[in-house]
mmCIF file of C-alpha atoms in Angstrom:
data_model
loop_
_atom_site.group_PDB
_atom_site.id
_atom_site.type_symbol
_atom_site.label_atom_id
_atom_site.label_comp_id
_atom_site.label_asym_id
_atom_site.label_seq_id
_atom_site.Cartn_x
_atom_site.Cartn_y
_atom_site.Cartn_z
ATOM 1 C CA LYS A 1 127.877 -38.906 -76.970
ATOM 2 C CA TRP A 2 124.671 -37.780 -78.610
ATOM 3 C CA THR A 3 123.832 -39.646 -80.952
ATOM 4 C CA MET A 4 120.968 -38.749 -83.869
ATOM 5 C CA LYS A 5 118.804 -42.019 -82.957
ATOM 6 C CA LYS A 6 119.305 -39.759 -79.173
ATOM 7 C CA LEU A 7 118.050 -37.172 -80.730
ATOM 8 C CA LEU A 8 115.275 -37.763 -82.275
ATOM 9 C CA GLY A 9 114.078 -40.080 -79.967
ATOM 10 C CA GLY A 10 113.983 -37.324 -77.121
ATOM 11 C CA LYS A 11 112.621 -34.818 -79.662
ATOM 12 C CA ILE A 12 109.259 -37.986 -80.734
ATOM 13 C CA LEU A 13 108.927 -38.649 -76.651
ATOM 14 C CA LEU A 14 109.312 -34.766 -76.044
ATOM 15 C CA ILE A 15 106.208 -34.150 -79.136
ATOM 16 C CA LEU A 16 103.946 -36.574 -77.788
ATOM 17 C CA VAL A 17 104.335 -35.446 -73.658
ATOM 18 C CA CYS A 18 102.755 -31.828 -76.008
ATOM 19 C CA VAL A 19 100.446 -33.399 -77.126
ATOM 20 C CA LEU A 20 98.804 -35.496 -74.049
ATOM 21 C CA LEU A 21 99.087 -32.445 -71.893
ATOM 22 C CA GLY A 22 97.065 -30.674 -74.336
ATOM 23 C CA CYS A 23 94.512 -32.880 -75.176
ATOM 24 C CA VAL A 24 94.093 -33.009 -71.000
ATOM 25 C CA SER A 25 94.038 -29.654 -71.082
ATOM 26 C CA CYS A 26 91.108 -28.660 -73.052
ATOM 27 C CA MET A 27 89.477 -31.144 -71.809
ATOM 28 C CA ASN A 28 86.701 -30.766 -69.179
ATOM 29 C CA ASP A 29 84.414 -33.284 -68.275
ATOM 30 C CA GLY A 30 85.366 -35.316 -70.978
ATOM 31 C CA GLY A 31 84.452 -32.952 -73.712
ATOM 32 C CA SER A 32 81.241 -33.186 -72.166
ATOM 33 C CA ASP A 33 78.694 -30.890 -73.808
ATOM 34 C CA TRP A 34 77.424 -30.136 -70.439
ATOM 35 C CA VAL A 35 80.825 -27.816 -69.626
ATOM 36 C CA GLY A 36 80.233 -23.765 -69.948
ATOM 37 C CA LYS A 37 77.482 -21.729 -69.345
ATOM 38 C CA TRP A 38 73.562 -21.732 -70.280
ATOM 39 C CA GLN A 39 71.487 -18.911 -70.377
ATOM 40 C CA LEU A 40 68.070 -20.026 -69.262
ATOM 41 C CA ARG A 41 66.184 -18.897 -71.783
ATOM 42 C CA GLU A 42 62.218 -19.375 -70.043
ATOM 43 C CA CYS A 43 60.335 -22.085 -68.716
ATOM 44 C CA GLN A 44 57.347 -24.147 -70.520
ATOM 45 C CA TYR A 45 54.763 -24.595 -67.811
ATOM 46 C CA PRO A 46 52.375 -28.008 -68.472
ATOM 47 C CA ASP A 47 49.638 -25.735 -69.224
ATOM 48 C CA GLY A 48 50.704 -24.077 -71.776
ATOM 49 C CA THR A 49 52.272 -20.509 -70.783
ATOM 50 C CA VAL A 50 55.796 -19.760 -71.370
ATOM 51 C CA GLN A 51 57.913 -17.924 -69.081
ATOM 52 C CA ARG A 52 61.300 -15.427 -70.828
ATOM 53 C CA VAL A 53 63.784 -15.521 -68.736
ATOM 54 C CA ASP A 54 67.409 -13.877 -69.564
ATOM 55 C CA SER A 55 69.265 -13.273 -66.667
ATOM 56 C CA ILE A 56 69.699 -16.151 -64.751
ATOM 57 C CA PHE A 57 72.564 -18.236 -66.121
ATOM 58 C CA TYR A 58 74.179 -22.229 -65.242
ATOM 59 C CA GLY A 59 77.727 -23.211 -65.002
ATOM 60 C CA PHE A 60 78.539 -26.522 -65.122
ATOM 61 C CA GLN A 61 82.294 -28.062 -65.429
ATOM 62 C CA LYS A 62 84.080 -31.115 -63.667
ATOM 63 C CA GLY A 63 81.230 -31.578 -60.763
ATOM 64 C CA SER A 64 80.791 -28.032 -59.792
ATOM 65 C CA PHE A 65 77.912 -25.612 -60.268
ATOM 66 C CA LEU A 66 77.382 -21.962 -60.337
ATOM 67 C CA ALA A 67 74.896 -19.848 -61.110
ATOM 68 C CA TYR A 68 74.437 -16.620 -61.220
ATOM 69 C CA CYS A 69 70.647 -14.290 -61.139
ATOM 70 C CA MET A 70 70.206 -11.039 -61.582
ATOM 71 C CA ASN A 71 68.074 -9.773 -58.894
ATOM 72 C CA GLU A 72 65.806 -7.119 -59.506
ATOM 73 C CA TYR A 73 68.431 -3.838 -58.594
ATOM 74 C CA GLY A 74 69.996 -5.430 -61.886
ATOM 75 C CA ASN A 75 73.223 -6.839 -59.454
ATOM 76 C CA TYR A 76 73.946 -10.864 -59.910
ATOM 77 C CA GLU A 77 73.493 -13.443 -57.285
ATOM 78 C CA ALA A 78 75.929 -16.098 -57.521
ATOM 79 C CA TYR A 79 75.108 -19.746 -55.999
ATOM 80 C CA TYR A 80 77.509 -22.936 -55.936
ATOM 81 C CA GLY A 81 76.935 -26.386 -55.525
ATOM 82 C CA TYR A 82 77.545 -29.336 -57.415
ATOM 83 C CA TYR A 83 75.674 -32.026 -60.034
ATOM 84 C CA LYS A 84 75.823 -35.389 -60.099
ATOM 85 C CA LEU A 85 74.967 -36.921 -63.422
ATOM 86 C CA LYS A 86 72.921 -40.029 -63.827
ATOM 87 C CA GLU A 87 71.795 -41.691 -67.082
ATOM 88 C CA ASP A 88 68.960 -39.134 -68.453
ATOM 89 C CA GLU A 89 69.228 -37.172 -65.304
ATOM 90 C CA ILE A 90 71.080 -34.167 -63.457
ATOM 91 C CA SER A 91 71.131 -33.610 -59.784
ATOM 92 C CA ILE A 92 72.074 -30.147 -58.766
ATOM 93 C CA ILE A 93 72.731 -29.252 -55.199
ATOM 94 C CA LEU A 94 73.435 -26.143 -54.064
ATOM 95 C CA TRP A 95 75.978 -25.448 -51.066
ATOM 96 C CA PRO A 96 75.650 -25.477 -48.306
ATOM 97 C CA ASP A 97 73.756 -28.801 -48.681
ATOM 98 C CA ASN A 98 72.278 -30.071 -45.615
ATOM 99 C CA SER A 99 74.968 -32.492 -44.225
ATOM 100 C CA ALA A 100 76.263 -32.777 -40.680
ATOM 101 C CA GLY A 101 77.913 -28.964 -39.335
ATOM 102 C CA ASN A 102 76.444 -26.885 -42.266
ATOM 103 C CA GLU A 103 72.801 -27.434 -40.822
ATOM 104 C CA GLU A 104 72.890 -23.238 -39.689
ATOM 105 C CA ALA A 105 74.605 -22.193 -43.215
ATOM 106 C CA HIS A 106 71.834 -24.431 -45.322
ATOM 107 C CA SER A 107 69.311 -22.608 -43.288
ATOM 108 C CA ASN A 108 70.929 -19.617 -44.102
ATOM 109 C CA LEU A 109 70.645 -20.247 -47.866
ATOM 110 C CA ILE A 110 66.837 -22.068 -48.181
ATOM 111 C CA ASN A 111 65.561 -18.979 -45.948
ATOM 112 C CA SER A 112 66.997 -16.408 -47.795
ATOM 113 C CA ALA A 113 64.934 -13.795 -50.483
ATOM 114 C CA GLY A 114 67.140 -15.129 -53.438
ATOM 115 C CA TYR A 115 66.897 -18.415 -53.041
ATOM 116 C CA LYS A 116 62.791 -18.411 -52.808
ATOM 117 C CA LYS A 117 63.108 -16.204 -55.784
ATOM 118 C CA PHE A 118 65.144 -18.048 -58.095
ATOM 119 C CA PHE A 119 64.928 -21.247 -56.702
ATOM 120 C CA ASN A 120 62.612 -22.890 -54.453
ATOM 121 C CA TRP A 121 63.862 -26.357 -54.656
ATOM 122 C CA GLY A 122 62.425 -26.700 -51.026
ATOM 123 C CA GLU A 123 64.509 -27.538 -47.738
ATOM 124 C CA GLU A 124 66.951 -30.010 -49.750
ATOM 125 C CA GLY A 125 68.085 -26.969 -51.625
ATOM 126 C CA GLU A 126 68.391 -30.073 -54.348
ATOM 127 C CA ARG A 127 66.411 -30.996 -57.517
ATOM 128 C CA THR A 128 67.042 -33.683 -59.948
ATOM 129 C CA PHE A 129 66.381 -32.864 -63.813
ATOM 130 C CA LYS A 130 65.161 -34.885 -66.234
ATOM 131 C CA VAL A 131 66.941 -34.498 -69.122
ATOM 132 C CA GLU A 132 65.221 -33.833 -72.464
ATOM 133 C CA GLU A 133 67.566 -32.256 -74.897
ATOM 134 C CA LEU A 134 71.847 -31.548 -73.969
ATOM 135 C CA THR A 135 73.368 -30.297 -77.054
ATOM 136 C CA ASN A 136 76.871 -28.030 -77.713
ATOM 137 C CA LYS A 137 74.530 -25.144 -77.986
ATOM 138 C CA LYS A 138 70.726 -26.550 -76.165
ATOM 139 C CA MET A 139 70.101 -27.597 -73.229
ATOM 140 C CA ARG A 140 66.196 -28.673 -72.410
ATOM 141 C CA LEU A 141 65.793 -29.664 -68.287
ATOM 142 C CA ASN A 142 62.015 -31.098 -66.914
ATOM 143 C CA TYR A 143 61.332 -30.839 -63.240
ATOM 144 C CA GLN A 144 57.351 -32.110 -62.926
ATOM 145 C CA GLY A 145 56.428 -30.677 -66.634
ATOM 146 C CA VAL A 146 58.040 -27.348 -66.278
ATOM 147 C CA LYS A 147 60.149 -27.239 -68.681
ATOM 148 C CA TYR A 148 63.566 -25.587 -68.513
ATOM 149 C CA VAL A 149 65.344 -24.096 -71.705
ATOM 150 C CA PHE A 150 68.994 -22.887 -72.259
ATOM 151 C CA ARG A 151 71.006 -21.809 -74.967
ATOM 152 C CA LYS A 152 74.702 -22.228 -74.324
ATOM 153 C CA TYR A 153 75.985 -19.060 -73.652
#
């Protein structure tokens, strides 16, 4: 027999499960400010010059990295990889990485015109930035004195 206590207990359990699932589904990287799409707005060089940019987008989600970069023909090129966070640094590694079995594909990546134009991160295809600022609206990364300023898109 169904009693009021059993029905009420079942409804409460169902509500708790729904709330838990809702919370988990809304969280990407624990609600981190990294998650989402970022538009590179400018590069600030140590000599004071500033290069305005509006055609490069970075995306971060659960360790995965995606970059969309507009080429001279107005088409976007996509680059994939992964990222690692450590204290006040982020390391971005483009795929295919230079691990065993990926040597030829990695070589094709780092020798491509798009890689040289949009990244040019050297033979390893990776870069570690110091994170100077990260909010839910703005990100500023620094690599050897060059500051990369992004806005959440």
